[in-house]
């Protein structure tokens, strides 16, 4: 029997496009077992959308349409069965959702959809809220098709939960069935270094259940969350197939190629529980007491992820072009490079907005970069506007603007002008903040923190450098060396440099990584060799800047622990927590 | 035996202040059973804070300190027992949280804290994420103290969940025990019209369990969520006591005043399940196919709530003064009136920022209002800055700014100047948007949508009018009649009026209420008598403005269904959902 994996890519709730995919694919005979991702029929994550009556009505109509289409095919598609991820609703008399299941439907072409499995392990940590919406399945995923014993799982089911004491893979093992095939339909969000764990666990499951493991993942960028695809087939220790990253793909594997194996007697699932639990995802990424360095392969994947996430957000929001505020610094340079690679130079515009404290080199480096890339660079000075506000402020309030008030005006004027250009041309503004700045609130709210989506918000400053150096190795000259070499500065006052206000980034990034993982206390971080002054300064800045993160734009998620939807802290709380 | 209710008010994680409360209260003999709210020992909601190692360490130290203090009291406080809401952690070897319980501790003074009950019904809808953090209790809340049978519940336990099939009150009933007392320790977020349901359910529980029902709620404003207090004692049908709203209070009730009652045989809990489920909270508030009108009592409570929420957010963020952009319109007028009532006129500053299209009446009405209230009104015109940007834009980009680009510049300049003043004086900016505008995106991002906290973001425009009229009845002249009578306008272009872009607010607000409750589909709303043009226009505007709500400030929650943390929708999704 052939197994056909459909690594698909659809917009959330785009029922027409999902229907058309099925309708157009099954025009000629396609015998075999066709696998589609988790929640293929709806998209994921839906959040409150799955509770809205209008969504439920449209989804139920769509399900009826699939059933009618399938029945209309009669017996023209023998031996063709689809396993599709979707929702199952129990509705009240007034068509409100009483119970929602995240399930697998089997569709034998010619017949109707039939629910064959309900997800058991509902992730509810970090960005996940599945227990908010879905009811837990209680039955083991055992399904027979054409004389084969098939084990079914949905995404998280392949992992183990310490908190809920659930191990669906082990439950399957304990059924005492000789499985011919193990299938996992997934919608698994991307983060760097996740695939290693995924491959490892796939091997364990395949060996322990004694059957090839088919893992089908969706592709898509949903605001901050990316789905990377990379569907795979594992046979024991052997990676038989791996699909593309961030790209739809259909692949076919004949089951006859697998020889029958004995299920392992080693109790691998039990033995490897700890590193298969989600809690293990939130350990800090350290190497020798320092933030672990990105290697070239990781840099490549991160650039791919950011370019994919950007194009996804834009196409789904109806944008074709972007506008980027270039400062002559490293963050906006990396954003410009990534956007140009993703969209082509004709869809990118840079604006340089010199202020009173901008040094000539900032403009020269911006110019050099845009010339190299072929990107249009526009100029819009803020000096005169800034001095006008100063004068007007003095006239109207009878005092001089001082310090931070004066600094922030420049940043907010830039935000205003950048958005004027965006409104005028229909180009989307990309935010240019990085994770280090966001962590300590080193930005001006409604100023340099504006934007529709953040590319660098899950990358520490030292990782922004690493990515720039990587890009320069792959595409020499893309980031001017002068930008990499100059000390970071916001240029909002005379001679300003980041290191006047903040610890060195190498130190700060490591401290932040230890703290954000939730698994290091203040004293433990200090015991790694960091000064208590630095640690206390950073934790304090982190604590008091929550109000800025609250109003921040979506940040493309690259790490197991980042800001955005998976980060939830009260803005107001006792100030004594972090000291 | 005396029962003493402590309706307390502490900042989240302010362990010193919580300890001092206990330490200072129990200086002289206070025999009796002392009841404290849910999570009194930590504050609520904690969100990810309860997973942070630094928080856990400090909390465990605090628990040890309480135990040491209690043991040091020896036998000086006979017959004194405290029931305290708190967290119980199971920690791993590395002091990470493996399991967290939301529980009740009994503290007999002289002894250590003893866990006596774990919350069973963990709310996980809307703003609640308790299943994300807490493990569910499985034991019934039966506790003996001084020969009394006492039923224990924590907050949501008094309700019923359709989704989880849990009814902790009925479980208690089914124990077949004659209870002398029923206790519920709560941290129950405020919303309008919630108290009626709370009182109704209290009666049912008291009657069905045949014992007086003590309900102890906390007081506090935690960003967008308010805790209203209003602790109560219900004996059958009789409301024996009700504590103050939005204010800490200690009250004492002698158990001897209650006569022994038979538990009801009527199965009231079963009969009233449907209206005791959380799903019932999300029905739209309609009256004769229109948004239900606010009566005077409700207006009073809403004004109290907003003033309390504002002072809470400010004191916890370290602000003493506010600055408000007055436009001469109704929203900023209501914000100014509420802020002045809450903080006193000397802590409020208004700024009027006239633009090219501002009519003289806008300034006159602002002036009239500030003179009446005794609030300082400052002037900061944007005309010249606006025209400078127009000129500069043309010089630099070779074209005129048009339409929305030009309109938004005015709004963003106002945001910039308002924040310049805020930065300079340390006064907090209050946002002035209302729920109708936020729903359809009728605002400029980083412009009129700026602010640290939103007071009106959970009030529809028609409710803003109702509150203004109510305030004018209570404090005649506080809102100038001219502001109430003039047609709403953003004054960003010549002759602009809201009704050029939007349906009339009476219609829009009702349609939004039907839709946001999730329980009406497009066609059902139309069947109430609304034109499909209006319905489709509003649903479309709602759908495409999610990106603005994503970056919005915290909105003080006044309704069962509002924006903010309890509202979670993808920004990007198929545009075909709402048509």
PDB file of C-alpha atoms in Angstrom, chain A residues 11-14 45-49 51-54 57-58 96 124-126 128-129 131-134 163-164 222-223 313 316-317 351 378-381 384-385 388-389 392-393 396-397 399-402 404-405 408-409 412-413 416-417 419-421 423-424 445-446 450-451 515 518-522 524 542 547 550-554 561 565-574 576-579, chain B residues 11-14 45-49 51-54 57-58 96 124-126 128-129 131-134 163-164 222-223 313 316-317 351 378-381 384-385 388-389 392-393 396-397 399-402 404-405 408-409 412-413 416-417 419-421 423-424 445-446 450-451 515 518-522 524 542 547 550-554 561 565-574 576-579:
ATOM      1  CA  UNK A  11      -4.682  30.209   5.382  1.00  0.00           C
ATOM      2  CA  UNK A  12      -6.688  29.782   8.577  1.00  0.00           C
ATOM      3  CA  UNK A  13     -10.383  29.190   7.847  1.00  0.00           C
ATOM      4  CA  UNK A  14      -9.902  29.418   4.079  1.00  0.00           C
ATOM      5  CA  UNK A  45      -4.153  28.119  15.829  1.00  0.00           C
ATOM      6  CA  UNK A  46      -7.740  29.317  15.737  1.00  0.00           C
ATOM      7  CA  UNK A  47      -7.961  30.745  19.256  1.00  0.00           C
ATOM      8  CA  UNK A  48     -11.450  32.201  19.937  1.00  0.00           C
ATOM      9  CA  UNK A  49     -12.366  31.855  16.276  1.00  0.00           C
ATOM     10  CA  UNK A  51     -16.017  29.541  19.453  1.00  0.00           C
ATOM     11  CA  UNK A  52     -17.595  32.063  17.088  1.00  0.00           C
ATOM     12  CA  UNK A  53     -20.937  31.013  15.769  1.00  0.00           C
ATOM     13  CA  UNK A  54     -20.244  32.398  12.308  1.00  0.00           C
ATOM     14  CA  UNK A  57     -21.693  27.580  10.777  1.00  0.00           C
ATOM     15  CA  UNK A  58     -19.256  28.038   7.892  1.00  0.00           C
ATOM     16  CA  UNK A  96     -23.268  27.018  20.253  1.00  0.00           C
ATOM     17  CA  UNK A 124      -1.489  24.169  27.326  1.00  0.00           C
ATOM     18  CA  UNK A 125       1.914  25.725  28.042  1.00  0.00           C
ATOM     19  CA  UNK A 126       3.618  28.763  26.507  1.00  0.00           C
ATOM     20  CA  UNK A 128      -0.637  26.811  23.607  1.00  0.00           C
ATOM     21  CA  UNK A 129      -4.175  27.104  24.978  1.00  0.00           C
ATOM     22  CA  UNK A 131      -7.372  23.005  27.040  1.00  0.00           C
ATOM     23  CA  UNK A 132      -9.195  26.297  26.746  1.00  0.00           C
ATOM     24  CA  UNK A 133     -10.923  25.163  23.599  1.00  0.00           C
ATOM     25  CA  UNK A 134     -10.731  21.406  23.171  1.00  0.00           C
ATOM     26  CA  UNK A 163       1.937  17.571  34.590  1.00  0.00           C
ATOM     27  CA  UNK A 164      -0.909  15.465  33.256  1.00  0.00           C
ATOM     28  CA  UNK A 222       0.226  32.549  11.490  1.00  0.00           C
ATOM     29  CA  UNK A 223       1.155  35.966  12.876  1.00  0.00           C
ATOM     30  CA  UNK A 313       2.253  37.900   7.303  1.00  0.00           C
ATOM     31  CA  UNK A 316      -2.257  37.338   4.480  1.00  0.00           C
ATOM     32  CA  UNK A 317      -2.579  41.019   5.407  1.00  0.00           C
ATOM     33  CA  UNK A 351      14.012  55.781   4.847  1.00  0.00           C
ATOM     34  CA  UNK A 378      14.644  58.103   0.860  1.00  0.00           C
ATOM     35  CA  UNK A 379      15.581  60.940   3.167  1.00  0.00           C
ATOM     36  CA  UNK A 380      13.240  62.638   5.605  1.00  0.00           C
ATOM     37  CA  UNK A 381      15.048  64.779   8.176  1.00  0.00           C
ATOM     38  CA  UNK A 384      13.582  70.999  11.922  1.00  0.00           C
ATOM     39  CA  UNK A 385      10.454  69.290  13.276  1.00  0.00           C
ATOM     40  CA  UNK A 388      10.024  73.296  16.191  1.00  0.00           C
ATOM     41  CA  UNK A 389       8.558  71.092  18.905  1.00  0.00           C
ATOM     42  CA  UNK A 392       6.633  75.382  20.683  1.00  0.00           C
ATOM     43  CA  UNK A 393       6.893  73.393  23.884  1.00  0.00           C
ATOM     44  CA  UNK A 396       3.278  76.812  25.497  1.00  0.00           C
ATOM     45  CA  UNK A 397       4.561  75.234  28.700  1.00  0.00           C
ATOM     46  CA  UNK A 399       9.984  75.417  30.150  1.00  0.00           C
ATOM     47  CA  UNK A 400      12.622  73.583  28.129  1.00  0.00           C
ATOM     48  CA  UNK A 401      12.118  69.961  27.156  1.00  0.00           C
ATOM     49  CA  UNK A 402      14.791  67.960  28.917  1.00  0.00           C
ATOM     50  CA  UNK A 404      14.383  61.604  27.950  1.00  0.00           C
ATOM     51  CA  UNK A 405      11.424  63.784  26.876  1.00  0.00           C
ATOM     52  CA  UNK A 408      11.820  60.359  22.795  1.00  0.00           C
ATOM     53  CA  UNK A 409      10.415  63.139  20.591  1.00  0.00           C
ATOM     54  CA  UNK A 412       8.307  59.309  17.931  1.00  0.00           C
ATOM     55  CA  UNK A 413       8.693  61.782  15.077  1.00  0.00           C
ATOM     56  CA  UNK A 416       5.072  59.320  12.681  1.00  0.00           C
ATOM     57  CA  UNK A 417       6.936  59.967   9.429  1.00  0.00           C
ATOM     58  CA  UNK A 419       3.827  55.633   9.094  1.00  0.00           C
ATOM     59  CA  UNK A 420       2.981  58.634   6.929  1.00  0.00           C
ATOM     60  CA  UNK A 421       5.040  56.997   4.190  1.00  0.00           C
ATOM     61  CA  UNK A 423      -0.081  55.072   4.729  1.00  0.00           C
ATOM     62  CA  UNK A 424       0.746  56.921   1.546  1.00  0.00           C
ATOM     63  CA  UNK A 445       7.085  53.366  22.963  1.00  0.00           C
ATOM     64  CA  UNK A 446       5.334  54.513  19.743  1.00  0.00           C
ATOM     65  CA  UNK A 450       6.469  50.690  16.012  1.00  0.00           C
ATOM     66  CA  UNK A 451       5.778  48.214  13.245  1.00  0.00           C
ATOM     67  CA  UNK A 515      16.250  34.269  33.518  1.00  0.00           C
ATOM     68  CA  UNK A 518      12.394  30.494  34.230  1.00  0.00           C
ATOM     69  CA  UNK A 519      14.799  27.929  35.501  1.00  0.00           C
ATOM     70  CA  UNK A 520      17.482  30.162  37.024  1.00  0.00           C
ATOM     71  CA  UNK A 521      17.059  32.316  40.069  1.00  0.00           C
ATOM     72  CA  UNK A 522      18.909  35.574  40.627  1.00  0.00           C
ATOM     73  CA  UNK A 524      22.019  31.020  40.469  1.00  0.00           C
ATOM     74  CA  UNK A 542      12.913  43.603  32.729  1.00  0.00           C
ATOM     75  CA  UNK A 547       4.075  47.804  29.825  1.00  0.00           C
ATOM     76  CA  UNK A 550       2.262  44.582  26.331  1.00  0.00           C
ATOM     77  CA  UNK A 551       1.741  46.963  23.410  1.00  0.00           C
ATOM     78  CA  UNK A 552       4.395  45.458  21.153  1.00  0.00           C
ATOM     79  CA  UNK A 553       3.632  44.051  17.696  1.00  0.00           C
ATOM     80  CA  UNK A 554       3.675  40.296  16.937  1.00  0.00           C
ATOM     81  CA  UNK A 561      10.901  30.788  25.014  1.00  0.00           C
ATOM     82  CA  UNK A 565       1.605  35.208  23.068  1.00  0.00           C
ATOM     83  CA  UNK A 566       3.567  32.661  25.097  1.00  0.00           C
ATOM     84  CA  UNK A 567       4.821  35.329  27.498  1.00  0.00           C
ATOM     85  CA  UNK A 568       2.238  36.400  30.067  1.00  0.00           C
ATOM     86  CA  UNK A 569       3.149  38.528  33.033  1.00  0.00           C
ATOM     87  CA  UNK A 570       1.215  41.136  35.001  1.00  0.00           C
ATOM     88  CA  UNK A 571       2.355  44.700  34.260  1.00  0.00           C
ATOM     89  CA  UNK A 572       1.742  45.821  37.829  1.00  0.00           C
ATOM     90  CA  UNK A 573       3.155  43.692  40.631  1.00  0.00           C
ATOM     91  CA  UNK A 574       5.327  44.158  43.656  1.00  0.00           C
ATOM     92  CA  UNK A 576      10.376  43.625  45.318  1.00  0.00           C
ATOM     93  CA  UNK A 577      10.142  40.389  43.357  1.00  0.00           C
ATOM     94  CA  UNK A 578      13.404  40.803  41.498  1.00  0.00           C
ATOM     95  CA  UNK A 579      15.563  42.205  44.224  1.00  0.00           C
TER      96      UNK A 579
ATOM     97  CA  UNK B  11      -0.345  44.037  45.480  1.00  0.00           C
ATOM     98  CA  UNK B  12       0.603  40.849  43.641  1.00  0.00           C
ATOM     99  CA  UNK B  13       3.606  39.154  45.240  1.00  0.00           C
ATOM    100  CA  UNK B  14       3.983  41.828  47.890  1.00  0.00           C
ATOM    101  CA  UNK B  45      -3.682  36.570  38.618  1.00  0.00           C
ATOM    102  CA  UNK B  46      -0.018  35.656  38.600  1.00  0.00           C
ATOM    103  CA  UNK B  47       0.224  34.297  35.067  1.00  0.00           C
ATOM    104  CA  UNK B  48       3.799  33.129  34.282  1.00  0.00           C
ATOM    105  CA  UNK B  49       5.077  34.706  37.486  1.00  0.00           C
ATOM    106  CA  UNK B  51       6.517  29.560  37.113  1.00  0.00           C
ATOM    107  CA  UNK B  52       9.516  31.831  37.669  1.00  0.00           C
ATOM    108  CA  UNK B  53      12.110  30.385  39.938  1.00  0.00           C
ATOM    109  CA  UNK B  54      12.804  33.704  41.632  1.00  0.00           C
ATOM    110  CA  UNK B  57      12.013  30.916  46.023  1.00  0.00           C
ATOM    111  CA  UNK B  58      10.657  34.131  47.520  1.00  0.00           C
ATOM    112  CA  UNK B  96      11.394  24.019  39.363  1.00  0.00           C
ATOM    113  CA  UNK B 124      -9.951  28.322  31.722  1.00  0.00           C
ATOM    114  CA  UNK B 125     -12.236  30.499  29.598  1.00  0.00           C
ATOM    115  CA  UNK B 126     -11.975  34.148  28.610  1.00  0.00           C
ATOM    116  CA  UNK B 128      -8.730  32.667  32.816  1.00  0.00           C
ATOM    117  CA  UNK B 129      -5.813  30.317  32.230  1.00  0.00           C
ATOM    118  CA  UNK B 131      -5.406  24.945  33.728  1.00  0.00           C
ATOM    119  CA  UNK B 132      -2.219  26.318  32.259  1.00  0.00           C
ATOM    120  CA  UNK B 133      -0.704  26.710  35.698  1.00  0.00           C
ATOM    121  CA  UNK B 134      -2.594  24.708  38.287  1.00  0.00           C
ATOM    122  CA  UNK B 163     -17.404  21.387  29.538  1.00  0.00           C
ATOM    123  CA  UNK B 164     -15.709  19.524  32.380  1.00  0.00           C
ATOM    124  CA  UNK B 222      -4.533  44.108  38.451  1.00  0.00           C
ATOM    125  CA  UNK B 223      -3.921  45.850  35.128  1.00  0.00           C
ATOM    126  CA  UNK B 313      -2.929  51.001  38.029  1.00  0.00           C
ATOM    127  CA  UNK B 316       1.178  50.225  41.367  1.00  0.00           C
ATOM    128  CA  UNK B 317       3.052  51.814  38.444  1.00  0.00           C
ATOM    129  CA  UNK B 351      -4.015  69.352  26.790  1.00  0.00           C
ATOM    130  CA  UNK B 378      -2.732  73.570  28.307  1.00  0.00           C
ATOM    131  CA  UNK B 379      -2.597  74.384  24.638  1.00  0.00           C
ATOM    132  CA  UNK B 380      -0.236  72.837  22.135  1.00  0.00           C
ATOM    133  CA  UNK B 381      -1.208  73.454  18.512  1.00  0.00           C
ATOM    134  CA  UNK B 384       2.358  74.345  12.057  1.00  0.00           C
ATOM    135  CA  UNK B 385       3.981  70.955  12.649  1.00  0.00           C
ATOM    136  CA  UNK B 388       5.739  71.467   8.020  1.00  0.00           C
ATOM    137  CA  UNK B 389       5.447  67.713   7.563  1.00  0.00           C
ATOM    138  CA  UNK B 392       8.819  68.383   3.903  1.00  0.00           C
ATOM    139  CA  UNK B 393       7.062  65.300   2.605  1.00  0.00           C
ATOM    140  CA  UNK B 396      11.518  64.714  -0.062  1.00  0.00           C
ATOM    141  CA  UNK B 397       9.087  62.356  -1.785  1.00  0.00           C
ATOM    142  CA  UNK B 399       4.241  64.188  -3.998  1.00  0.00           C
ATOM    143  CA  UNK B 400       1.476  65.550  -1.783  1.00  0.00           C
ATOM    144  CA  UNK B 401       0.351  63.652   1.273  1.00  0.00           C
ATOM    145  CA  UNK B 402      -3.214  62.586   0.677  1.00  0.00           C
ATOM    146  CA  UNK B 404      -5.733  58.997   5.419  1.00  0.00           C
ATOM    147  CA  UNK B 405      -1.951  59.618   5.415  1.00  0.00           C
ATOM    148  CA  UNK B 408      -3.191  60.171  10.588  1.00  0.00           C
ATOM    149  CA  UNK B 409      -0.263  62.577  10.818  1.00  0.00           C
ATOM    150  CA  UNK B 412       0.200  60.824  15.616  1.00  0.00           C
ATOM    151  CA  UNK B 413       1.579  64.313  16.200  1.00  0.00           C
ATOM    152  CA  UNK B 416       3.943  62.508  20.202  1.00  0.00           C
ATOM    153  CA  UNK B 417       3.229  65.813  21.970  1.00  0.00           C
ATOM    154  CA  UNK B 419       3.888  61.789  25.459  1.00  0.00           C
ATOM    155  CA  UNK B 420       6.440  64.617  25.439  1.00  0.00           C
ATOM    156  CA  UNK B 421       4.391  66.243  28.172  1.00  0.00           C
ATOM    157  CA  UNK B 423       7.760  62.251  29.866  1.00  0.00           C
ATOM    158  CA  UNK B 424       8.506  65.772  31.024  1.00  0.00           C
ATOM    159  CA  UNK B 445      -2.513  53.401  15.601  1.00  0.00           C
ATOM    160  CA  UNK B 446       0.127  55.276  17.689  1.00  0.00           C
ATOM    161  CA  UNK B 450      -1.996  55.702  22.708  1.00  0.00           C
ATOM    162  CA  UNK B 451      -2.075  55.519  26.491  1.00  0.00           C
ATOM    163  CA  UNK B 515     -21.439  39.373  17.573  1.00  0.00           C
ATOM    164  CA  UNK B 518     -20.092  34.722  20.032  1.00  0.00           C
ATOM    165  CA  UNK B 519     -23.625  33.486  20.211  1.00  0.00           C
ATOM    166  CA  UNK B 520     -25.122  35.235  17.187  1.00  0.00           C
ATOM    167  CA  UNK B 521     -24.255  34.513  13.595  1.00  0.00           C
ATOM    168  CA  UNK B 522     -24.405  37.110  10.831  1.00  0.00           C
ATOM    169  CA  UNK B 524     -29.230  35.836  13.173  1.00  0.00           C
ATOM    170  CA  UNK B 542     -13.954  44.093  13.044  1.00  0.00           C
ATOM    171  CA  UNK B 547      -3.836  44.274  14.306  1.00  0.00           C
ATOM    172  CA  UNK B 550      -3.180  43.520  19.284  1.00  0.00           C
ATOM    173  CA  UNK B 551      -1.049  46.574  20.164  1.00  0.00           C
ATOM    174  CA  UNK B 552      -3.634  48.271  22.353  1.00  0.00           C
ATOM    175  CA  UNK B 553      -3.040  49.157  26.007  1.00  0.00           C
ATOM    176  CA  UNK B 554      -4.745  47.285  28.895  1.00  0.00           C
ATOM    177  CA  UNK B 561     -16.967  39.820  27.216  1.00  0.00           C
ATOM    178  CA  UNK B 565      -6.520  39.337  27.665  1.00  0.00           C
ATOM    179  CA  UNK B 566      -9.797  37.429  27.317  1.00  0.00           C
ATOM    180  CA  UNK B 567     -10.018  38.241  23.607  1.00  0.00           C
ATOM    181  CA  UNK B 568      -7.765  36.100  21.432  1.00  0.00           C
ATOM    182  CA  UNK B 569      -8.050  36.057  17.683  1.00  0.00           C
ATOM    183  CA  UNK B 570      -5.495  35.553  14.934  1.00  0.00           C
ATOM    184  CA  UNK B 571      -4.631  38.780  13.109  1.00  0.00           C
ATOM    185  CA  UNK B 572      -4.220  36.994   9.790  1.00  0.00           C
ATOM    186  CA  UNK B 573      -6.955  34.635   8.669  1.00  0.00           C
ATOM    187  CA  UNK B 574      -9.157  34.121   5.676  1.00  0.00           C
ATOM    188  CA  UNK B 576     -14.050  35.181   3.807  1.00  0.00           C
ATOM    189  CA  UNK B 577     -15.057  34.247   7.350  1.00  0.00           C
ATOM    190  CA  UNK B 578     -17.308  37.212   7.943  1.00  0.00           C
ATOM    191  CA  UNK B 579     -19.024  37.478   4.600  1.00  0.00           C
TER     192      UNK B 579
END
